[in-house]
PDB file of C-alpha atoms in Angstrom:
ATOM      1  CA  UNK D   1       0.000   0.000   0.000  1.00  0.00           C
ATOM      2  CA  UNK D   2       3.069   1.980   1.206  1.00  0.00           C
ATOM      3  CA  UNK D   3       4.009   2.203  -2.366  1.00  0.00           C
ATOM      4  CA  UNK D   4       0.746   2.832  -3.952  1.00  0.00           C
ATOM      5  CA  UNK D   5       0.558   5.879  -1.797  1.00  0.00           C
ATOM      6  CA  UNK D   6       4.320   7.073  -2.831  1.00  0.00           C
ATOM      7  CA  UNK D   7       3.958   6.875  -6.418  1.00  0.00           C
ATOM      8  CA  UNK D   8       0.023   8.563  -6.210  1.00  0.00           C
ATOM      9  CA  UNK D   9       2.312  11.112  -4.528  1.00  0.00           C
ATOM     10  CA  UNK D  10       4.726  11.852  -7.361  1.00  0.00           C
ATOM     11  CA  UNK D  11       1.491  11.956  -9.554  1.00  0.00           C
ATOM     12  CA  UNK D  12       0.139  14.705  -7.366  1.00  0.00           C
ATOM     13  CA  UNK D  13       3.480  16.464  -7.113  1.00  0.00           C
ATOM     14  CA  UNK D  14       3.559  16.489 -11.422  1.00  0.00           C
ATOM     15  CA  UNK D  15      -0.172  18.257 -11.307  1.00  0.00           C
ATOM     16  CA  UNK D  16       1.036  21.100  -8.486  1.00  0.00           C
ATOM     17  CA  UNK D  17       3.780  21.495 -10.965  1.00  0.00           C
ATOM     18  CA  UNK D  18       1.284  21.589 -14.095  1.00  0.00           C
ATOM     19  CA  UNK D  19      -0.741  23.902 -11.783  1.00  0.00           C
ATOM     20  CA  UNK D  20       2.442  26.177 -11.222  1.00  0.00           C
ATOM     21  CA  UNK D  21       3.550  26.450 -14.777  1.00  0.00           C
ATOM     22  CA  UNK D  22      -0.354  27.187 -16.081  1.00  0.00           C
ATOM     23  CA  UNK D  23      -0.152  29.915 -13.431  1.00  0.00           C
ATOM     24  CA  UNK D  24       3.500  31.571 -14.470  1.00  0.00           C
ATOM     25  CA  UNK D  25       1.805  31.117 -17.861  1.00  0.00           C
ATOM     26  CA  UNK D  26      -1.354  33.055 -17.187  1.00  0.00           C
ATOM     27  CA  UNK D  27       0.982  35.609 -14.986  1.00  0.00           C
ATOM     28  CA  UNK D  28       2.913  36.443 -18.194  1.00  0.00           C
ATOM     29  CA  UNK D  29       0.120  36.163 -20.703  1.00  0.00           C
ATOM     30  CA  UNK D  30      -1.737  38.619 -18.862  1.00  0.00           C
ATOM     31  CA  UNK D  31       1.276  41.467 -18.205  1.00  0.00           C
ATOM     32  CA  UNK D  32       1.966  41.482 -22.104  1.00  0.00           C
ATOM     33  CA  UNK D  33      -1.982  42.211 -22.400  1.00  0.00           C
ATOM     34  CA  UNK D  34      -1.884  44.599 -19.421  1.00  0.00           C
ATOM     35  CA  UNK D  35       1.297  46.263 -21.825  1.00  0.00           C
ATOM     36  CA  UNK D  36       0.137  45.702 -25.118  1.00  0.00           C
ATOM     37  CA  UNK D  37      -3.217  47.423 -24.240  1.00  0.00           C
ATOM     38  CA  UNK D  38      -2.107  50.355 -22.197  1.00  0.00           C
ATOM     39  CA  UNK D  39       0.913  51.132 -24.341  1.00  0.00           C
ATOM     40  CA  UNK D  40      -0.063  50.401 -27.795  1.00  0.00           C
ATOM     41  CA  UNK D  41      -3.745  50.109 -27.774  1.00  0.00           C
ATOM     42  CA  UNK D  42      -3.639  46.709 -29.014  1.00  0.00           C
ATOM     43  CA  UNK D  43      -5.441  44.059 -27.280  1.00  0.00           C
ATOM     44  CA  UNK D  44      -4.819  40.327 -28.044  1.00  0.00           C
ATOM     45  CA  UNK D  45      -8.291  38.623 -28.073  1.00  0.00           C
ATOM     46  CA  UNK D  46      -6.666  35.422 -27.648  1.00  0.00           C
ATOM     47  CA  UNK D  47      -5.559  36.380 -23.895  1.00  0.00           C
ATOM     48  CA  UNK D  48      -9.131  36.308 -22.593  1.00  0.00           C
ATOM     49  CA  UNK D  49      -9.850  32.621 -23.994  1.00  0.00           C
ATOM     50  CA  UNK D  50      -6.574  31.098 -22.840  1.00  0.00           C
ATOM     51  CA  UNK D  51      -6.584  32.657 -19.299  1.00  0.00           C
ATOM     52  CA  UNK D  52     -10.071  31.087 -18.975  1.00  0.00           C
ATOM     53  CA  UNK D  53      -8.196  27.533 -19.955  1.00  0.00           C
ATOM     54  CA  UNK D  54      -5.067  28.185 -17.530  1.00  0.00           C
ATOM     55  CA  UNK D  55      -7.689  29.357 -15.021  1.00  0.00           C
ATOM     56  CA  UNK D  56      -9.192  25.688 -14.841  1.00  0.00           C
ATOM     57  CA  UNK D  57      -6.073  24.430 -14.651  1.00  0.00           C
ATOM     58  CA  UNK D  58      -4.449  26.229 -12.207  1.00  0.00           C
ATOM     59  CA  UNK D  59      -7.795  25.304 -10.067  1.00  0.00           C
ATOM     60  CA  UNK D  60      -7.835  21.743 -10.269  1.00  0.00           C
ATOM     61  CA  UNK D  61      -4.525  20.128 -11.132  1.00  0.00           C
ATOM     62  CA  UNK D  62      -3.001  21.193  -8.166  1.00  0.00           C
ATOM     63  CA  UNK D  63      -5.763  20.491  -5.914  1.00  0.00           C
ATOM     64  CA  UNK D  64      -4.880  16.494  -4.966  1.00  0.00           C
ATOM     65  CA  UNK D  65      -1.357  17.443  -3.729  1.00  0.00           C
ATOM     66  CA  UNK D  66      -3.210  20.292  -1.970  1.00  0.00           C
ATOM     67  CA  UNK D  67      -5.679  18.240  -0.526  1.00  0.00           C
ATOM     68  CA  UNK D  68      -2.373  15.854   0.464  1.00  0.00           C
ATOM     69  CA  UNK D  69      -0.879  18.544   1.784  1.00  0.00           C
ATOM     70  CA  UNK D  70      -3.955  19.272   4.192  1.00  0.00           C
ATOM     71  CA  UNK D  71      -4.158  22.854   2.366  1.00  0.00           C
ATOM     72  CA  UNK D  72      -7.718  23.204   1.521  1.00  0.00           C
ATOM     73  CA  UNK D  73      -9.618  25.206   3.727  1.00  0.00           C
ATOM     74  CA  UNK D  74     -10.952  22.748   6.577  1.00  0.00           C
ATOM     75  CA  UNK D  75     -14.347  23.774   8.915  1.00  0.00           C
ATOM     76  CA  UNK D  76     -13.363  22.474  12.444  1.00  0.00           C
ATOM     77  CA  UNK D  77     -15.910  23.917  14.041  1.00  0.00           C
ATOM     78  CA  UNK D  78     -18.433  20.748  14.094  1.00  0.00           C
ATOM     79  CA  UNK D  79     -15.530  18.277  13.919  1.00  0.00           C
ATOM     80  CA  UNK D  80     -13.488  19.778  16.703  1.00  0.00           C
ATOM     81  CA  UNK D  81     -15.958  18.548  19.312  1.00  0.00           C
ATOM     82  CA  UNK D  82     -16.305  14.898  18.162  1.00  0.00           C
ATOM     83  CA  UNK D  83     -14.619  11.926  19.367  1.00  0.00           C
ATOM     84  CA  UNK D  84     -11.346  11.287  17.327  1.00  0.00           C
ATOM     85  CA  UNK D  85     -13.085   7.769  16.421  1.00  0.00           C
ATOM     86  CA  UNK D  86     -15.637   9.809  14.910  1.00  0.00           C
ATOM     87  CA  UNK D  87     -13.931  12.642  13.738  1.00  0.00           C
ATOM     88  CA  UNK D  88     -11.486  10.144  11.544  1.00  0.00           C
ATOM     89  CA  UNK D  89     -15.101   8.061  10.083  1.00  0.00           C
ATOM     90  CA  UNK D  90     -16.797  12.082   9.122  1.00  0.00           C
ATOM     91  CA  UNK D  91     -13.493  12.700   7.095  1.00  0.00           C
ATOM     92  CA  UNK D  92     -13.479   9.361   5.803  1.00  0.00           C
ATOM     93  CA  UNK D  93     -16.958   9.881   4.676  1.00  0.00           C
ATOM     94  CA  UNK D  94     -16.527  13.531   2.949  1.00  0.00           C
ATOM     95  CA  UNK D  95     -12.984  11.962   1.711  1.00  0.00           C
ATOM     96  CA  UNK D  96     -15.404   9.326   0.156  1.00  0.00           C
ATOM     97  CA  UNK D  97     -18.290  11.789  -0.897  1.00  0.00           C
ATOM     98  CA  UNK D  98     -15.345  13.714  -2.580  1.00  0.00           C
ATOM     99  CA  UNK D  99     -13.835  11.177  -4.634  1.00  0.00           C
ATOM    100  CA  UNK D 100     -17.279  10.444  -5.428  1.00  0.00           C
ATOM    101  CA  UNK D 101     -17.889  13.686  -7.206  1.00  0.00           C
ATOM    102  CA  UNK D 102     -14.544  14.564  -8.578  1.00  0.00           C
ATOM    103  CA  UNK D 103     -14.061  11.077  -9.935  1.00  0.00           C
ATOM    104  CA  UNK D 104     -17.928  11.906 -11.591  1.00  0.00           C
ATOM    105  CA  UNK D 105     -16.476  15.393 -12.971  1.00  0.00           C
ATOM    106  CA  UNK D 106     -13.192  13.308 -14.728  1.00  0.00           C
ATOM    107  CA  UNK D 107     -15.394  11.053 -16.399  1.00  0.00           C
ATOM    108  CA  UNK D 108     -17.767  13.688 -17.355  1.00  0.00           C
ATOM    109  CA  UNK D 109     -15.047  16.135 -18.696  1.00  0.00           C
ATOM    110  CA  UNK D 110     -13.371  13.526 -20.381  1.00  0.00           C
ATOM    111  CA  UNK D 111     -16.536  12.364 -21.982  1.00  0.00           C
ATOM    112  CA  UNK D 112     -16.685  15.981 -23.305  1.00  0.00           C
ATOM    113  CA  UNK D 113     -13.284  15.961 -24.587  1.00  0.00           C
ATOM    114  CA  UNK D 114     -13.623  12.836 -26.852  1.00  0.00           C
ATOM    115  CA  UNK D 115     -17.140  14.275 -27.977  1.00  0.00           C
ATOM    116  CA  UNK D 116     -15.686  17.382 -28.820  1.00  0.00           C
ATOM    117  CA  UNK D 117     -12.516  15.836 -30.689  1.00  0.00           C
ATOM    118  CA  UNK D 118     -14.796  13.734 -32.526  1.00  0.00           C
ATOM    119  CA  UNK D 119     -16.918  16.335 -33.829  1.00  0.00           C
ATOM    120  CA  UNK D 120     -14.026  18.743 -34.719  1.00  0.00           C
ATOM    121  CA  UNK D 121     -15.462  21.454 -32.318  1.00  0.00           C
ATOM    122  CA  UNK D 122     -13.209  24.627 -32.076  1.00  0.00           C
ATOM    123  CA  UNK D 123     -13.999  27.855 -29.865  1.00  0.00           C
ATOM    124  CA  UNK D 124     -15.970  30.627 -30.935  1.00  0.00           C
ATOM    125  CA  UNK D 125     -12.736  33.239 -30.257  1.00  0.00           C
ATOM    126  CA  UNK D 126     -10.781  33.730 -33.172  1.00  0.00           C
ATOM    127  CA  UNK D 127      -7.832  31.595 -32.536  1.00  0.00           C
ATOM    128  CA  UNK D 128     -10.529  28.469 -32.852  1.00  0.00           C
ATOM    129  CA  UNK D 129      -8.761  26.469 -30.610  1.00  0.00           C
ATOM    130  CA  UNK D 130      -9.325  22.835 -30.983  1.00  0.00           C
ATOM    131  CA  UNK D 131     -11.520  22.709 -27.825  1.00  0.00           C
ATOM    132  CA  UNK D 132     -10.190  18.462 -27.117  1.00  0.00           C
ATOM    133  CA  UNK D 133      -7.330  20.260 -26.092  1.00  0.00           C
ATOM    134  CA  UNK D 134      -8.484  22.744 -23.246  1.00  0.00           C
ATOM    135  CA  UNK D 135     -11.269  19.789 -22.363  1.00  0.00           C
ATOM    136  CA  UNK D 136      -8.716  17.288 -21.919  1.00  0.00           C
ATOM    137  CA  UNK D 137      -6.300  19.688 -19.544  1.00  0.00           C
ATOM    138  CA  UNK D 138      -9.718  19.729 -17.601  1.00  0.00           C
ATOM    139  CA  UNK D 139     -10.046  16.645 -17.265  1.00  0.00           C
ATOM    140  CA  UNK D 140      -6.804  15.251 -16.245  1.00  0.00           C
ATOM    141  CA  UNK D 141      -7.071  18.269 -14.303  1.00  0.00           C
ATOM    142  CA  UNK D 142     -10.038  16.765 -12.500  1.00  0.00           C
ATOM    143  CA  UNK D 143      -8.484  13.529 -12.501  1.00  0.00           C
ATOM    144  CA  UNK D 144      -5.876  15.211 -10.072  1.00  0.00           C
ATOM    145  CA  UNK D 145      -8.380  15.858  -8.043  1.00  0.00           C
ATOM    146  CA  UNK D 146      -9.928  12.642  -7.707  1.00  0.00           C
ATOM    147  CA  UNK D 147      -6.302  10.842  -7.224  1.00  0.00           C
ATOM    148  CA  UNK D 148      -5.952  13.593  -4.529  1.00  0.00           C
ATOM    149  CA  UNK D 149      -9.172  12.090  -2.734  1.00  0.00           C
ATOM    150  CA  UNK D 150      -8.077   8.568  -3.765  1.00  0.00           C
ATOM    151  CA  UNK D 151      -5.083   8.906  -2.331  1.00  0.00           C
ATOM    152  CA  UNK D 152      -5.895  10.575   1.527  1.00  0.00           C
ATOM    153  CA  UNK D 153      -8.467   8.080   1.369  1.00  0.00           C
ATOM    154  CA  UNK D 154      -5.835   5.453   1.131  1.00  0.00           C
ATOM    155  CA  UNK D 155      -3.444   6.998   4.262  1.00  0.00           C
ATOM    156  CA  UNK D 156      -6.995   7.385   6.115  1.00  0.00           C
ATOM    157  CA  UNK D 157      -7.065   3.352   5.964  1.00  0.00           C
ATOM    158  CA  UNK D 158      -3.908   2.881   6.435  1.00  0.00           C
ATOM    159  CA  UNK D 159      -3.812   5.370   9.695  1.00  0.00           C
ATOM    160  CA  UNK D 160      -1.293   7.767   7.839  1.00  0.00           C
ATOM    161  CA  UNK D 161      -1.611  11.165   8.495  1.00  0.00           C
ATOM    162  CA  UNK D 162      -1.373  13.482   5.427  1.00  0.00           C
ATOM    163  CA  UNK D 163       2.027  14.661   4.118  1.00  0.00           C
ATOM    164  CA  UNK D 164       3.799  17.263   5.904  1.00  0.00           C
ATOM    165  CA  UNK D 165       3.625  20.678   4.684  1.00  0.00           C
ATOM    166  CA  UNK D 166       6.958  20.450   1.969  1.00  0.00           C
ATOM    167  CA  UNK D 167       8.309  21.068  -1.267  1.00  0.00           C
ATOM    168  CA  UNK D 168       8.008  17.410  -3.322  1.00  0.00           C
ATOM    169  CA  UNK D 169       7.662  13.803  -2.175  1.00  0.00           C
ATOM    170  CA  UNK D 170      10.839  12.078  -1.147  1.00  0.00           C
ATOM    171  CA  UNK D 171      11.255  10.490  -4.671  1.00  0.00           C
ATOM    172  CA  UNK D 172      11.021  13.581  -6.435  1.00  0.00           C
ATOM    173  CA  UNK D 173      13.577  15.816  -4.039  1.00  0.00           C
ATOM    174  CA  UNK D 174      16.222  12.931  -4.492  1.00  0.00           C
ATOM    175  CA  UNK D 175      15.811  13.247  -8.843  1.00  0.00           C
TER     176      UNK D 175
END
């Protein structure tokens, strides 16, 4: 199980680091906007569709290692007063509930990515991106997300706690 969990780890790591570079990407995009619109009063219509791709990204890839990480923002307030029997089977549950849902979302979004690479759709912007492409970043995107749940599900069994706030998993700092 022990190495399940390390190399779902890795995984996770790789989607904070897709998450990081669609962010630097969407930093930069948007200053030579910012600069091409206040200095030389052209604006780039393609900067408005691909921040709205990098946007999903940047939400969702890096999510699982987030969720790892114990990141997300967690309500206490209920939880705090339960047993710690209890409070480990409500997080198991909402670990489970999660999984549920993002897992749904992957499918779904992936679903939509075939469909759309099937039928040849393209945006409506006039780059006409191949939409298959921003789809499919979705949904491995949301397939982060559901690893993320698949995997603290995992150290929940196993009576791990989640990883220590750090930098990369131990195989990835030794590379």
């Amino acid at each position: 199980m022990q190495s399940i969990i390390g190399v779902f780890d890795r995984i996770l790591f790789g989607g904070a680091l897709l998450a990081c570079a669609a962010a630097a990407l969407l930093a930069v995009m948007l200053i030579f906007e910012v600069v091409t619109t206040s200095f030389f009063t052209w604006s780039q219509p393609w900067a408005i569709e691909y921040s709205g791709y990098l946007l999903a990204v940047i939400l969702f890839a890096g999510s699982g290692w987030a969720l790892d990480q114990e990141a997300h923002i967690r309500v206490s307030l209920l939880t705090a007063r339960l047993p710690k029997r209890f409070q480990a089977a409500l997080e198991g549950v909402t670990v489970l509930f999660g999984f549920g849902v993002a897992l749904f979302m992957a499918v779904a979004t992936a679903e939509n990515a075939l469909r759309s690479l099937g039928t040849g759709s393209v945006s409506v912007y006039v780059s006409h991106t191949p939409l298959a492409l921003p789809q499919g970043f979705l949904a491995l995107s949301m397939a982060l997300l559901a690893l993320g749940f698949l995997n603290r599900l995992l150290r929940l069994l196993c009576g791990q706690p989640a990883l220590p706030a750090r930098s990369a998993p131990a195989a990835v700092e030794s590379v």
